[in-house]
PDB file of N, CA and C in Angstrom:
ATOM      1  N   MET A 234     131.769 137.351 223.803  1.00 56.00           N
ATOM      2  CA  MET A 234     132.788 136.269 223.124  1.00 56.00           C
ATOM      3  C   MET A 234     132.607 135.550 222.362  1.00 56.00           C
ATOM      4  N   PHE A 235     131.678 134.240 222.457  1.00 58.00           N
ATOM      5  CA  PHE A 235     131.763 133.734 221.409  1.00 58.00           C
ATOM      6  C   PHE A 235     130.940 133.519 220.214  1.00 58.00           C
ATOM      7  N   GLY A 236     129.921 134.768 220.501  1.00 57.00           N
ATOM      8  CA  GLY A 236     129.467 135.546 218.881  1.00 57.00           C
ATOM      9  C   GLY A 236     130.326 135.342 218.023  1.00 57.00           C
ATOM     10  N   ILE A 237     131.396 136.073 218.558  1.00 56.00           N
ATOM     11  CA  ILE A 237     132.615 136.947 217.642  1.00 56.00           C
ATOM     12  C   ILE A 237     133.287 135.381 217.236  1.00 56.00           C
ATOM     13  N   THR A 238     133.764 134.145 218.012  1.00 52.00           N
ATOM     14  CA  THR A 238     134.423 133.329 217.687  1.00 52.00           C
ATOM     15  C   THR A 238     133.663 133.097 216.450  1.00 52.00           C
ATOM     16  N   ARG A 239     132.502 132.429 216.238  1.00 52.00           N
ATOM     17  CA  ARG A 239     131.755 131.691 216.094  1.00 52.00           C
ATOM     18  C   ARG A 239     131.448 132.123 214.946  1.00 52.00           C
ATOM     19  N   CYS A 240     131.287 133.569 214.459  1.00 51.00           N
ATOM     20  CA  CYS A 240     131.503 134.338 212.723  1.00 51.00           C
ATOM     21  C   CYS A 240     132.456 134.432 212.384  1.00 51.00           C
ATOM     22  N   LEU A 241     134.151 134.104 212.776  1.00 52.00           N
ATOM     23  CA  LEU A 241     135.403 133.613 212.590  1.00 52.00           C
ATOM     24  C   LEU A 241     135.095 132.145 211.674  1.00 52.00           C
ATOM     25  N   THR A 242     135.076 131.395 212.794  1.00 55.00           N
ATOM     26  CA  THR A 242     135.130 129.633 212.437  1.00 55.00           C
ATOM     27  C   THR A 242     133.744 129.145 211.351  1.00 55.00           C
ATOM     28  N   ARG A 243     132.800 130.020 210.976  1.00 58.00           N
ATOM     29  CA  ARG A 243     131.859 129.867 210.302  1.00 58.00           C
ATOM     30  C   ARG A 243     131.942 130.525 208.751  1.00 58.00           C
ATOM     31  N   GLY A 244     133.079 130.926 208.402  1.00 60.00           N
ATOM     32  CA  GLY A 244     133.323 131.226 207.182  1.00 60.00           C
ATOM     33  C   GLY A 244     133.330 130.686 206.751  1.00 60.00           C
ATOM     34  N   ALA A 245     133.576 131.720 205.056  1.00 65.00           N
ATOM     35  CA  ALA A 245     132.929 130.090 203.655  1.00 65.00           C
ATOM     36  C   ALA A 245     134.661 130.036 203.630  1.00 65.00           C
ATOM     37  N   SER A 246     134.449 128.603 202.780  1.00 66.00           N
ATOM     38  CA  SER A 246     135.785 128.113 202.766  1.00 66.00           C
ATOM     39  C   SER A 246     136.159 128.388 201.455  1.00 66.00           C
ATOM     40  N   ARG A 247     137.567 128.636 201.725  1.00 77.00           N
ATOM     41  CA  ARG A 247     138.516 129.020 200.810  1.00 77.00           C
ATOM     42  C   ARG A 247     139.383 127.995 200.125  1.00 77.00           C
ATOM     43  N   GLN A 248     138.747 127.127 199.934  1.00 77.00           N
ATOM     44  CA  GLN A 248     138.904 125.690 199.104  1.00 77.00           C
ATOM     45  C   GLN A 248     138.790 125.949 197.203  1.00 77.00           C
ATOM     46  N   GLN A 249     139.560 125.301 197.085  1.00 78.00           N
ATOM     47  CA  GLN A 249     139.110 124.615 195.290  1.00 78.00           C
ATOM     48  C   GLN A 249     137.811 124.167 195.275  1.00 78.00           C
ATOM     49  N   LEU A 250     137.094 124.377 194.690  1.00 72.00           N
ATOM     50  CA  LEU A 250     135.590 123.126 194.426  1.00 72.00           C
ATOM     51  C   LEU A 250     135.897 122.259 193.939  1.00 72.00           C
ATOM     52  N   THR A 251     135.776 120.920 194.341  1.00 72.00           N
ATOM     53  CA  THR A 251     135.783 119.816 193.705  1.00 72.00           C
ATOM     54  C   THR A 251     134.838 118.871 193.740  1.00 72.00           C
ATOM     55  N   SER A 252     134.681 117.713 193.211  1.00 69.00           N
ATOM     56  CA  SER A 252     133.097 117.008 192.583  1.00 69.00           C
ATOM     57  C   SER A 252     133.112 116.717 194.324  1.00 69.00           C
ATOM     58  N   LYS A 253     134.252 115.962 194.827  1.00 75.00           N
ATOM     59  CA  LYS A 253     134.104 115.617 196.915  1.00 75.00           C
ATOM     60  C   LYS A 253     133.687 116.283 197.664  1.00 75.00           C
ATOM     61  N   ARG A 254     133.552 117.680 196.888  1.00 73.00           N
ATOM     62  CA  ARG A 254     133.263 118.737 198.491  1.00 73.00           C
ATOM     63  C   ARG A 254     131.722 119.466 197.797  1.00 73.00           C
ATOM     64  N   GLY A 255     130.698 119.632 198.788  1.00 69.00           N
ATOM     65  CA  GLY A 255     129.622 120.640 198.621  1.00 69.00           C
ATOM     66  C   GLY A 255     128.585 118.975 198.291  1.00 69.00           C
ATOM     67  N   ARG A 256     127.996 118.488 199.223  1.00 71.00           N
ATOM     68  CA  ARG A 256     127.343 117.361 199.029  1.00 71.00           C
ATOM     69  C   ARG A 256     126.191 118.003 197.858  1.00 71.00           C
ATOM     70  N   ASN A 257     125.419 118.687 197.733  1.00 74.00           N
ATOM     71  CA  ASN A 257     124.231 118.893 197.103  1.00 74.00           C
ATOM     72  C   ASN A 257     124.528 119.941 195.599  1.00 74.00           C
ATOM     73  N   HIS A 258     125.803 120.173 195.413  1.00 70.00           N
ATOM     74  CA  HIS A 258     126.209 120.947 194.249  1.00 70.00           C
ATOM     75  C   HIS A 258     127.063 120.458 193.065  1.00 70.00           C
ATOM     76  N   TYR A 259     126.762 120.308 191.826  1.00 70.00           N
ATOM     77  CA  TYR A 259     127.113 119.927 190.781  1.00 70.00           C
ATOM     78  C   TYR A 259     127.752 120.609 190.267  1.00 70.00           C
ATOM     79  N   LYS A 260     129.225 120.734 189.547  1.00 67.00           N
ATOM     80  CA  LYS A 260     129.938 121.251 189.532  1.00 67.00           C
ATOM     81  C   LYS A 260     129.887 121.359 187.590  1.00 67.00           C
ATOM     82  N   GLY A 261     129.705 120.161 186.995  1.00 72.00           N
ATOM     83  CA  GLY A 261     129.502 119.909 185.831  1.00 72.00           C
ATOM     84  C   GLY A 261     130.591 120.506 185.280  1.00 72.00           C
ATOM     85  N   THR A 262     130.664 120.119 183.882  1.00 76.00           N
ATOM     86  CA  THR A 262     132.056 119.986 182.902  1.00 76.00           C
ATOM     87  C   THR A 262     131.802 121.432 182.009  1.00 76.00           C
ATOM     88  N   GLY A 263     130.356 122.779 182.009  1.00 76.00           N
ATOM     89  CA  GLY A 263     130.705 123.898 181.431  1.00 76.00           C
ATOM     90  C   GLY A 263     130.105 123.191 179.875  1.00 76.00           C
ATOM     91  N   SER A 264     129.680 122.432 179.711  1.00 79.00           N
ATOM     92  CA  SER A 264     128.623 121.664 178.280  1.00 79.00           C
ATOM     93  C   SER A 264     127.343 122.304 178.273  1.00 79.00           C
ATOM     94  N   GLY A 265     126.816 122.639 176.988  1.00 84.00           N
ATOM     95  CA  GLY A 265     125.321 122.995 177.950  1.00 84.00           C
ATOM     96  C   GLY A 265     123.969 122.312 177.247  1.00 84.00           C
ATOM     97  N   ALA A 266     123.647 122.190 177.055  1.00 87.00           N
ATOM     98  CA  ALA A 266     122.477 120.979 176.838  1.00 87.00           C
ATOM     99  C   ALA A 266     122.140 121.336 175.241  1.00 87.00           C
ATOM    100  N   MET A 267     122.087 120.157 174.277  1.00 92.00           N
ATOM    101  CA  MET A 267     122.030 120.706 173.136  1.00 92.00           C
ATOM    102  C   MET A 267     120.247 119.891 172.645  1.00 92.00           C
ATOM    103  N   GLY A 268     119.962 119.760 173.671  1.00 93.00           N
ATOM    104  CA  GLY A 268     118.305 119.492 172.695  1.00 93.00           C
ATOM    105  C   GLY A 268     117.886 119.476 174.264  1.00 93.00           C
ATOM    106  N   ARG A 269     116.244 118.886 174.320  1.00 94.00           N
ATOM    107  CA  ARG A 269     115.628 118.648 175.013  1.00 94.00           C
ATOM    108  C   ARG A 269     114.756 117.675 175.384  1.00 94.00           C
ATOM    109  N   HIS A 270     114.219 117.197 176.564  1.00 95.00           N
ATOM    110  CA  HIS A 270     114.009 115.905 176.736  1.00 95.00           C
ATOM    111  C   HIS A 270     112.344 115.470 176.287  1.00 95.00           C
ATOM    112  N   THR A 271     111.647 114.856 175.669  1.00 96.00           N
ATOM    113  CA  THR A 271     110.166 114.682 175.410  1.00 96.00           C
ATOM    114  C   THR A 271     109.350 114.181 176.308  1.00 96.00           C
ATOM    115  N   LYS A 272     108.312 114.557 176.694  1.00 96.00           N
ATOM    116  CA  LYS A 272     106.875 113.933 176.972  1.00 96.00           C
ATOM    117  C   LYS A 272     107.443 112.112 177.743  1.00 96.00           C
ATOM    118  N   ARG A 273     107.776 111.467 176.294  1.00 96.00           N
ATOM    119  CA  ARG A 273     107.838 110.314 176.365  1.00 96.00           C
ATOM    120  C   ARG A 273     109.181 109.792 177.104  1.00 96.00           C
ATOM    121  N   GLY A 274     109.732 110.770 177.042  1.00 95.00           N
ATOM    122  CA  GLY A 274     111.421 109.780 178.123  1.00 95.00           C
ATOM    123  C   GLY A 274     111.979 110.003 177.015  1.00 95.00           C
ATOM    124  N   GLY A 275     112.321 110.414 175.569  1.00 96.00           N
ATOM    125  CA  GLY A 275     112.763 110.733 174.736  1.00 96.00           C
ATOM    126  C   GLY A 275     113.969 111.937 174.913  1.00 96.00           C
ATOM    127  N   TYR A 276     114.692 111.996 173.830  1.00 95.00           N
ATOM    128  CA  TYR A 276     115.501 113.386 173.799  1.00 95.00           C
ATOM    129  C   TYR A 276     115.539 113.659 172.511  1.00 95.00           C
ATOM    130  N   LEU A 277     115.229 114.966 171.834  1.00 96.00           N
ATOM    131  CA  LEU A 277     114.893 115.396 170.618  1.00 96.00           C
ATOM    132  C   LEU A 277     116.732 116.365 170.648  1.00 96.00           C
ATOM    133  N   ILE A 278     117.497 116.442 169.603  1.00 95.00           N
ATOM    134  CA  ILE A 278     118.532 117.160 168.962  1.00 95.00           C
ATOM    135  C   ILE A 278     118.312 118.255 168.492  1.00 95.00           C
ATOM    136  N   GLU A 279     118.467 119.527 168.806  1.00 95.00           N
ATOM    137  CA  GLU A 279     118.626 120.523 168.693  1.00 95.00           C
ATOM    138  C   GLU A 279     120.229 121.050 168.032  1.00 95.00           C
ATOM    139  N   TRP A 280     119.514 121.152 166.352  1.00 94.00           N
ATOM    140  CA  TRP A 280     121.310 121.016 165.969  1.00 94.00           C
ATOM    141  C   TRP A 280     121.427 121.678 165.664  1.00 94.00           C
ATOM    142  N   GLU A 281     120.534 123.334 165.943  1.00 93.00           N
ATOM    143  CA  GLU A 281     121.281 125.127 165.985  1.00 93.00           C
ATOM    144  C   GLU A 281     122.018 124.663 167.535  1.00 93.00           C
ATOM    145  N   LYS A 282     122.270 123.984 168.466  1.00 91.00           N
ATOM    146  CA  LYS A 282     122.922 124.253 169.462  1.00 91.00           C
ATOM    147  C   LYS A 282     123.594 123.577 169.533  1.00 91.00           C
ATOM    148  N   VAL A 283     124.287 122.146 168.647  1.00 90.00           N
ATOM    149  CA  VAL A 283     125.259 121.459 168.636  1.00 90.00           C
ATOM    150  C   VAL A 283     126.598 122.288 167.754  1.00 90.00           C
ATOM    151  N   ARG A 284     127.671 122.059 168.673  1.00 86.00           N
ATOM    152  CA  ARG A 284     129.039 122.594 168.322  1.00 86.00           C
ATOM    153  C   ARG A 284     129.339 122.105 166.723  1.00 86.00           C
ATOM    154  N   SER A 285     129.941 122.893 166.628  1.00 89.00           N
ATOM    155  CA  SER A 285     130.846 122.214 165.171  1.00 89.00           C
ATOM    156  C   SER A 285     132.213 122.914 165.231  1.00 89.00           C
ATOM    157  N   PHE A 286     132.813 122.783 164.496  1.00 90.00           N
ATOM    158  CA  PHE A 286     134.343 123.004 164.666  1.00 90.00           C
ATOM    159  C   PHE A 286     134.414 123.438 163.057  1.00 90.00           C
ATOM    160  N   VAL A 287     135.593 124.490 162.950  1.00 92.00           N
ATOM    161  CA  VAL A 287     135.578 125.268 161.654  1.00 92.00           C
ATOM    162  C   VAL A 287     137.384 125.186 161.856  1.00 92.00           C
ATOM    163  N   VAL A 288     137.976 124.000 160.615  1.00 91.00           N
ATOM    164  CA  VAL A 288     139.344 123.550 161.099  1.00 91.00           C
ATOM    165  C   VAL A 288     139.614 124.470 159.458  1.00 91.00           C
ATOM    166  N   PRO A 289     140.611 125.383 159.394  1.00 92.00           N
ATOM    167  CA  PRO A 289     141.028 125.460 158.435  1.00 92.00           C
ATOM    168  C   PRO A 289     141.534 124.111 156.842  1.00 92.00           C
ATOM    169  N   ASP A 290     142.117 124.949 155.809  1.00 92.00           N
ATOM    170  CA  ASP A 290     142.072 123.543 154.562  1.00 92.00           C
ATOM    171  C   ASP A 290     143.824 123.929 155.393  1.00 92.00           C
ATOM    172  N   LEU A 291     144.898 122.705 155.129  1.00 89.00           N
ATOM    173  CA  LEU A 291     146.013 122.438 156.022  1.00 89.00           C
ATOM    174  C   LEU A 291     146.514 121.830 154.695  1.00 89.00           C
ATOM    175  N   THR A 292     146.200 121.590 153.220  1.00 90.00           N
ATOM    176  CA  THR A 292     146.818 121.277 151.988  1.00 90.00           C
ATOM    177  C   THR A 292     148.104 121.287 151.741  1.00 90.00           C
ATOM    178  N   ASP A 293     148.775 122.767 151.680  1.00 89.00           N
ATOM    179  CA  ASP A 293     149.239 123.212 151.447  1.00 89.00           C
ATOM    180  C   ASP A 293     150.691 123.282 152.578  1.00 89.00           C
ATOM    181  N   PHE A 294     150.700 123.230 154.117  1.00 88.00           N
ATOM    182  CA  PHE A 294     150.770 123.274 154.796  1.00 88.00           C
ATOM    183  C   PHE A 294     151.818 122.470 155.543  1.00 88.00           C
ATOM    184  N   LYS A 295     153.130 123.511 155.429  1.00 88.00           N
ATOM    185  CA  LYS A 295     154.339 123.322 155.312  1.00 88.00           C
ATOM    186  C   LYS A 295     154.594 123.034 156.824  1.00 88.00           C
ATOM    187  N   VAL A 296     155.325 121.185 157.669  1.00 84.00           N
ATOM    188  CA  VAL A 296     155.748 121.820 158.990  1.00 84.00           C
ATOM    189  C   VAL A 296     157.675 121.729 158.563  1.00 84.00           C
ATOM    190  N   SER A 297     157.695 122.452 159.883  1.00 81.00           N
ATOM    191  CA  SER A 297     158.776 122.910 159.929  1.00 81.00           C
ATOM    192  C   SER A 297     159.734 122.237 161.548  1.00 81.00           C
ATOM    193  N   ASN A 298     160.772 121.648 161.129  1.00 74.00           N
ATOM    194  CA  ASN A 298     161.558 121.415 162.149  1.00 74.00           C
ATOM    195  C   ASN A 298     161.911 121.884 163.430  1.00 74.00           C
TER     196      ASN A 298
END
């Protein structure tokens, strides 16, 4: 009897994972590392990993109302 009720109450939480839930879990923002740490405590940026946004040329673009 106690084994069945213990299994039902110990199930996984179906609630949304927020920063206040899960004491040892860091959800993060989805951004990746853009470099690496050096031996002396600095940070080297690897420019191949840096995001760059390509914007189209909008000089002849007409705004419609």
